[in-house]
Amino acid sequence: MTETRNDMPTEHETAAEAARLEAEAEASAAGAETAAIIDRLQQERDDAIAARQRALADFANYQRRSRENEQRERFNGVVAVLRTLLPVLDHFEIAVSQDASRLTVEQLLGGVKMVQAELIKALETHGVQKIEARRGEEFDPYRHEAVLRQPAADVKPNHVVSCLQSGVMVGDMVLRPAKVAVAPEGE
């Protein structure tokens, strides 16, 4: 006797097949959703990398421009100072070109004073100020340099007796303190 098999799936097989197909569909949907998330994250990463590279390039350009601007401003500052010193150089050239045999001491001294005045004027245009230390003025270690102690009956201790060399400052910055003699304490 031959047995004939019914090719019709059983109810159990149909349910199992449906569950398998549903699981595959869910997995496929989850895979598609995961793939979409991965694609979105990769795009965000690529965008972030590109933004970082642009920011680094912008910063490098900023640094380069800053260096160039600083160098240009420094050069312009030097040029400005040199332009104000050119008249001083002109006065020196005039003085040196004079016939020495025809000059008197007074004329020579007058020429030197004129050059000195022109130099002071040029320096003042750039904010340079002379530090004058006057007799009896209180000693200021920021503006004065005590090079010797000199007794003086009419000057209080730690006060300037005499100025040996003027000082120089620009704004609040002392380039060279005035060299002074100071009255000692207790004498």
PDB file of C-alpha atoms in Angstrom:
ATOM      1  CA  MET A   1       0.000   0.000   0.000  1.00  0.00           C
ATOM      2  CA  THR A   2       1.238   3.246  -0.871  1.00  0.00           C
ATOM      3  CA  GLU A   3       0.818   6.160   1.320  1.00  0.00           C
ATOM      4  CA  THR A   4       0.020   9.417  -0.215  1.00  0.00           C
ATOM      5  CA  ARG A   5       1.234  12.433   1.511  1.00  0.00           C
ATOM      6  CA  ASN A   6      -0.876  15.460   1.587  1.00  0.00           C
ATOM      7  CA  ASP A   7       1.177  18.376   0.326  1.00  0.00           C
ATOM      8  CA  MET A   8      -0.954  20.743   2.197  1.00  0.00           C
ATOM      9  CA  PRO A   9       0.867  22.253   5.167  1.00  0.00           C
ATOM     10  CA  THR A  10      -0.536  21.576   8.514  1.00  0.00           C
ATOM     11  CA  GLU A  11      -1.920  24.241  10.668  1.00  0.00           C
ATOM     12  CA  HIS A  12       1.122  24.056  12.868  1.00  0.00           C
ATOM     13  CA  GLU A  13       3.473  24.436   9.903  1.00  0.00           C
ATOM     14  CA  THR A  14       1.489  27.372   8.612  1.00  0.00           C
ATOM     15  CA  ALA A  15       1.693  29.154  11.957  1.00  0.00           C
ATOM     16  CA  ALA A  16       5.423  28.455  12.205  1.00  0.00           C
ATOM     17  CA  GLU A  17       5.969  29.720   8.668  1.00  0.00           C
ATOM     18  CA  ALA A  18       3.944  32.850   9.411  1.00  0.00           C
ATOM     19  CA  ALA A  19       5.957  33.469  12.576  1.00  0.00           C
ATOM     20  CA  ARG A  20       9.192  32.981  10.643  1.00  0.00           C
ATOM     21  CA  LEU A  21       8.082  35.359   7.915  1.00  0.00           C
ATOM     22  CA  GLU A  22       6.974  37.902  10.500  1.00  0.00           C
ATOM     23  CA  ALA A  23      10.326  37.617  12.306  1.00  0.00           C
ATOM     24  CA  GLU A  24      12.165  38.067   9.010  1.00  0.00           C
ATOM     25  CA  ALA A  25      10.028  41.096   8.209  1.00  0.00           C
ATOM     26  CA  GLU A  26      10.694  42.572  11.650  1.00  0.00           C
ATOM     27  CA  ALA A  27      14.401  41.824  11.323  1.00  0.00           C
ATOM     28  CA  SER A  28      14.410  43.348   7.873  1.00  0.00           C
ATOM     29  CA  ALA A  29      12.584  46.441   9.166  1.00  0.00           C
ATOM     30  CA  ALA A  30      14.927  46.651  12.150  1.00  0.00           C
ATOM     31  CA  GLY A  31      17.896  46.206   9.827  1.00  0.00           C
ATOM     32  CA  ALA A  32      16.620  48.952   7.549  1.00  0.00           C
ATOM     33  CA  GLU A  33      16.051  51.228  10.557  1.00  0.00           C
ATOM     34  CA  THR A  34      19.515  50.383  11.904  1.00  0.00           C
ATOM     35  CA  ALA A  35      21.041  51.012   8.487  1.00  0.00           C
ATOM     36  CA  ALA A  36      19.268  54.378   8.332  1.00  0.00           C
ATOM     37  CA  ILE A  37      20.579  55.274  11.802  1.00  0.00           C
ATOM     38  CA  ILE A  38      24.089  54.201  10.810  1.00  0.00           C
ATOM     39  CA  ASP A  39      23.887  56.269   7.611  1.00  0.00           C
ATOM     40  CA  ARG A  40      22.649  59.307   9.571  1.00  0.00           C
ATOM     41  CA  LEU A  41      25.406  58.921  12.191  1.00  0.00           C
ATOM     42  CA  GLN A  42      28.070  58.514   9.510  1.00  0.00           C
ATOM     43  CA  GLN A  43      26.805  61.683   7.815  1.00  0.00           C
ATOM     44  CA  GLU A  44      26.875  63.562  11.144  1.00  0.00           C
ATOM     45  CA  ARG A  45      30.420  62.302  11.750  1.00  0.00           C
ATOM     46  CA  ASP A  46      31.519  63.382   8.278  1.00  0.00           C
ATOM     47  CA  ASP A  47      29.891  66.799   8.797  1.00  0.00           C
ATOM     48  CA  ALA A  48      31.621  67.172  12.185  1.00  0.00           C
ATOM     49  CA  ILE A  49      34.997  66.207  10.691  1.00  0.00           C
ATOM     50  CA  ALA A  50      34.517  68.713   7.860  1.00  0.00           C
ATOM     51  CA  ALA A  51      33.473  71.447  10.323  1.00  0.00           C
ATOM     52  CA  ARG A  52      36.523  70.697  12.489  1.00  0.00           C
ATOM     53  CA  GLN A  53      38.822  70.890   9.473  1.00  0.00           C
ATOM     54  CA  ARG A  54      37.260  74.215   8.436  1.00  0.00           C
ATOM     55  CA  ALA A  55      37.646  75.549  11.982  1.00  0.00           C
ATOM     56  CA  LEU A  56      41.300  74.460  12.083  1.00  0.00           C
ATOM     57  CA  ALA A  57      41.942  76.084   8.708  1.00  0.00           C
ATOM     58  CA  ASP A  58      40.174  79.273   9.842  1.00  0.00           C
ATOM     59  CA  PHE A  59      42.261  79.349  13.015  1.00  0.00           C
ATOM     60  CA  ALA A  60      45.503  78.798  11.091  1.00  0.00           C
ATOM     61  CA  ASN A  61      44.533  81.663   8.755  1.00  0.00           C
ATOM     62  CA  TYR A  62      43.702  83.852  11.758  1.00  0.00           C
ATOM     63  CA  GLN A  63      47.118  83.129  13.308  1.00  0.00           C
ATOM     64  CA  ARG A  64      48.888  83.894  10.028  1.00  0.00           C
ATOM     65  CA  ARG A  65      46.967  87.164   9.568  1.00  0.00           C
ATOM     66  CA  SER A  66      47.672  88.123  13.181  1.00  0.00           C
ATOM     67  CA  ARG A  67      51.415  87.578  12.697  1.00  0.00           C
ATOM     68  CA  GLU A  68      51.347  89.552   9.450  1.00  0.00           C
ATOM     69  CA  ASN A  69      49.381  92.391  11.079  1.00  0.00           C
ATOM     70  CA  GLU A  70      51.766  92.461  14.042  1.00  0.00           C
ATOM     71  CA  GLN A  71      54.800  92.586  11.754  1.00  0.00           C
ATOM     72  CA  ARG A  72      53.196  95.300   9.617  1.00  0.00           C
ATOM     73  CA  GLU A  73      52.291  97.394  12.685  1.00  0.00           C
ATOM     74  CA  ARG A  74      55.790  96.984  14.126  1.00  0.00           C
ATOM     75  CA  PHE A  75      57.280  98.070  10.803  1.00  0.00           C
ATOM     76  CA  ASN A  76      54.865 101.026  10.580  1.00  0.00           C
ATOM     77  CA  GLY A  77      55.875 102.051  14.110  1.00  0.00           C
ATOM     78  CA  VAL A  78      59.556 101.963  13.210  1.00  0.00           C
ATOM     79  CA  VAL A  79      58.871 103.965  10.052  1.00  0.00           C
ATOM     80  CA  ALA A  80      56.929 106.573  12.053  1.00  0.00           C
ATOM     81  CA  VAL A  81      59.821 106.995  14.503  1.00  0.00           C
ATOM     82  CA  LEU A  82      62.371 107.198  11.705  1.00  0.00           C
ATOM     83  CA  ARG A  83      60.327 109.848   9.889  1.00  0.00           C
ATOM     84  CA  THR A  84      60.350 112.049  12.989  1.00  0.00           C
ATOM     85  CA  LEU A  85      64.111 111.576  13.329  1.00  0.00           C
ATOM     86  CA  LEU A  86      64.896 112.605   9.750  1.00  0.00           C
ATOM     87  CA  PRO A  87      64.901 116.354  10.581  1.00  0.00           C
ATOM     88  CA  VAL A  88      67.441 115.631  13.331  1.00  0.00           C
ATOM     89  CA  LEU A  89      69.625 113.869  10.788  1.00  0.00           C
ATOM     90  CA  ASP A  90      69.212 116.842   8.446  1.00  0.00           C
ATOM     91  CA  HIS A  91      70.423 119.219  11.171  1.00  0.00           C
ATOM     92  CA  PHE A  92      73.450 117.009  11.823  1.00  0.00           C
ATOM     93  CA  GLU A  93      74.298 117.028   8.117  1.00  0.00           C
ATOM     94  CA  ILE A  94      74.058 120.827   8.031  1.00  0.00           C
ATOM     95  CA  ALA A  95      76.283 121.123  11.108  1.00  0.00           C
ATOM     96  CA  VAL A  96      78.913 118.734   9.754  1.00  0.00           C
ATOM     97  CA  SER A  97      79.010 120.472   6.372  1.00  0.00           C
ATOM     98  CA  GLN A  98      79.986 123.834   7.946  1.00  0.00           C
ATOM     99  CA  ASP A  99      83.492 125.204   7.539  1.00  0.00           C
ATOM    100  CA  ALA A 100      85.055 124.519  10.940  1.00  0.00           C
ATOM    101  CA  SER A 101      87.619 127.300  10.550  1.00  0.00           C
ATOM    102  CA  ARG A 102      84.830 129.893  10.380  1.00  0.00           C
ATOM    103  CA  LEU A 103      82.748 128.616  13.317  1.00  0.00           C
ATOM    104  CA  THR A 104      82.867 130.094  16.775  1.00  0.00           C
ATOM    105  CA  VAL A 105      82.268 128.063  19.903  1.00  0.00           C
ATOM    106  CA  GLU A 106      78.969 129.902  20.388  1.00  0.00           C
ATOM    107  CA  GLN A 107      77.814 128.984  16.879  1.00  0.00           C
ATOM    108  CA  LEU A 108      78.792 125.353  17.391  1.00  0.00           C
ATOM    109  CA  LEU A 109      77.017 125.234  20.749  1.00  0.00           C
ATOM    110  CA  GLY A 110      73.960 126.894  19.193  1.00  0.00           C
ATOM    111  CA  GLY A 111      73.896 124.234  16.463  1.00  0.00           C
ATOM    112  CA  VAL A 112      74.168 121.418  18.998  1.00  0.00           C
ATOM    113  CA  LYS A 113      71.315 122.941  21.030  1.00  0.00           C
ATOM    114  CA  MET A 114      69.191 123.187  17.880  1.00  0.00           C
ATOM    115  CA  VAL A 115      69.793 119.509  17.082  1.00  0.00           C
ATOM    116  CA  GLN A 116      69.046 118.585  20.701  1.00  0.00           C
ATOM    117  CA  ALA A 117      65.755 120.519  20.598  1.00  0.00           C
ATOM    118  CA  GLU A 118      64.782 118.825  17.338  1.00  0.00           C
ATOM    119  CA  LEU A 119      65.562 115.387  18.797  1.00  0.00           C
ATOM    120  CA  ILE A 120      63.547 116.099  21.959  1.00  0.00           C
ATOM    121  CA  LYS A 121      60.637 117.278  19.805  1.00  0.00           C
ATOM    122  CA  ALA A 122      60.808 114.091  17.704  1.00  0.00           C
ATOM    123  CA  LEU A 123      60.871 111.876  20.797  1.00  0.00           C
ATOM    124  CA  GLU A 124      58.000 113.761  22.436  1.00  0.00           C
ATOM    125  CA  THR A 125      55.792 113.048  19.417  1.00  0.00           C
ATOM    126  CA  HIS A 126      56.105 109.380  20.380  1.00  0.00           C
ATOM    127  CA  GLY A 127      55.261 109.929  24.042  1.00  0.00           C
ATOM    128  CA  VAL A 128      58.831 110.000  25.346  1.00  0.00           C
ATOM    129  CA  GLN A 129      59.168 112.155  28.470  1.00  0.00           C
ATOM    130  CA  LYS A 130      62.216 113.294  30.369  1.00  0.00           C
ATOM    131  CA  ILE A 131      62.410 112.369  34.056  1.00  0.00           C
ATOM    132  CA  GLU A 132      63.777 115.369  35.902  1.00  0.00           C
ATOM    133  CA  ALA A 133      64.850 114.842  39.507  1.00  0.00           C
ATOM    134  CA  ARG A 134      64.888 118.095  41.478  1.00  0.00           C
ATOM    135  CA  ARG A 135      66.830 118.870  44.624  1.00  0.00           C
ATOM    136  CA  GLY A 136      64.731 118.095  47.698  1.00  0.00           C
ATOM    137  CA  GLU A 137      62.337 115.814  45.803  1.00  0.00           C
ATOM    138  CA  GLU A 138      61.515 112.549  47.585  1.00  0.00           C
ATOM    139  CA  PHE A 139      63.464 109.581  46.216  1.00  0.00           C
ATOM    140  CA  ASP A 140      61.187 107.374  44.061  1.00  0.00           C
ATOM    141  CA  PRO A 141      62.803 103.989  43.320  1.00  0.00           C
ATOM    142  CA  TYR A 142      60.536 103.565  40.293  1.00  0.00           C
ATOM    143  CA  ARG A 143      61.727 106.799  38.627  1.00  0.00           C
ATOM    144  CA  HIS A 144      65.144 107.293  40.266  1.00  0.00           C
ATOM    145  CA  GLU A 145      68.320 105.252  40.582  1.00  0.00           C
ATOM    146  CA  ALA A 146      70.447 106.189  43.576  1.00  0.00           C
ATOM    147  CA  VAL A 147      74.057 106.037  42.430  1.00  0.00           C
ATOM    148  CA  LEU A 148      75.568 107.662  45.527  1.00  0.00           C
ATOM    149  CA  ARG A 149      74.750 108.995  48.978  1.00  0.00           C
ATOM    150  CA  GLN A 150      75.678 112.633  49.441  1.00  0.00           C
ATOM    151  CA  PRO A 151      75.184 114.508  52.720  1.00  0.00           C
ATOM    152  CA  ALA A 152      73.378 117.840  52.389  1.00  0.00           C
ATOM    153  CA  ALA A 153      72.302 119.989  55.324  1.00  0.00           C
ATOM    154  CA  ASP A 154      69.276 121.437  53.550  1.00  0.00           C
ATOM    155  CA  VAL A 155      67.937 118.109  52.151  1.00  0.00           C
ATOM    156  CA  LYS A 156      65.912 115.565  54.144  1.00  0.00           C
ATOM    157  CA  PRO A 157      67.119 111.940  54.321  1.00  0.00           C
ATOM    158  CA  ASN A 158      66.099 109.807  51.318  1.00  0.00           C
ATOM    159  CA  HIS A 159      65.514 112.897  49.194  1.00  0.00           C
ATOM    160  CA  VAL A 160      67.339 113.885  46.011  1.00  0.00           C
ATOM    161  CA  VAL A 161      70.439 116.025  46.487  1.00  0.00           C
ATOM    162  CA  SER A 162      71.300 116.290  42.783  1.00  0.00           C
ATOM    163  CA  CYS A 163      70.444 114.747  39.435  1.00  0.00           C
ATOM    164  CA  LEU A 164      73.476 113.275  37.682  1.00  0.00           C
ATOM    165  CA  GLN A 165      71.624 112.084  34.567  1.00  0.00           C
ATOM    166  CA  SER A 166      68.027 112.623  33.461  1.00  0.00           C
ATOM    167  CA  GLY A 167      65.784 109.614  33.074  1.00  0.00           C
ATOM    168  CA  VAL A 168      63.444 108.735  30.238  1.00  0.00           C
ATOM    169  CA  MET A 169      59.964 107.223  30.185  1.00  0.00           C
ATOM    170  CA  VAL A 170      57.252 106.409  27.651  1.00  0.00           C
ATOM    171  CA  GLY A 171      53.778 106.584  29.127  1.00  0.00           C
ATOM    172  CA  ASP A 172      54.040 104.779  32.467  1.00  0.00           C
ATOM    173  CA  MET A 173      57.084 102.720  31.453  1.00  0.00           C
ATOM    174  CA  VAL A 174      60.487 103.892  32.653  1.00  0.00           C
ATOM    175  CA  LEU A 175      63.097 103.296  29.963  1.00  0.00           C
ATOM    176  CA  ARG A 176      65.915 104.687  32.087  1.00  0.00           C
ATOM    177  CA  PRO A 177      65.555 106.002  35.636  1.00  0.00           C
ATOM    178  CA  ALA A 178      67.148 109.330  36.529  1.00  0.00           C
ATOM    179  CA  LYS A 179      70.537 108.784  38.186  1.00  0.00           C
ATOM    180  CA  VAL A 180      70.564 110.751  41.426  1.00  0.00           C
ATOM    181  CA  ALA A 181      72.556 111.475  44.556  1.00  0.00           C
ATOM    182  CA  VAL A 182      70.455 110.905  47.686  1.00  0.00           C
ATOM    183  CA  ALA A 183      70.812 112.338  51.189  1.00  0.00           C
ATOM    184  CA  PRO A 184      71.680 109.500  53.588  1.00  0.00           C
ATOM    185  CA  GLU A 185      69.662 108.659  56.691  1.00  0.00           C
ATOM    186  CA  GLY A 186      70.890 109.616  60.161  1.00  0.00           C
ATOM    187  CA  GLU A 187      73.729 111.940  59.239  1.00  0.00           C
TER     188      GLU A 187
END
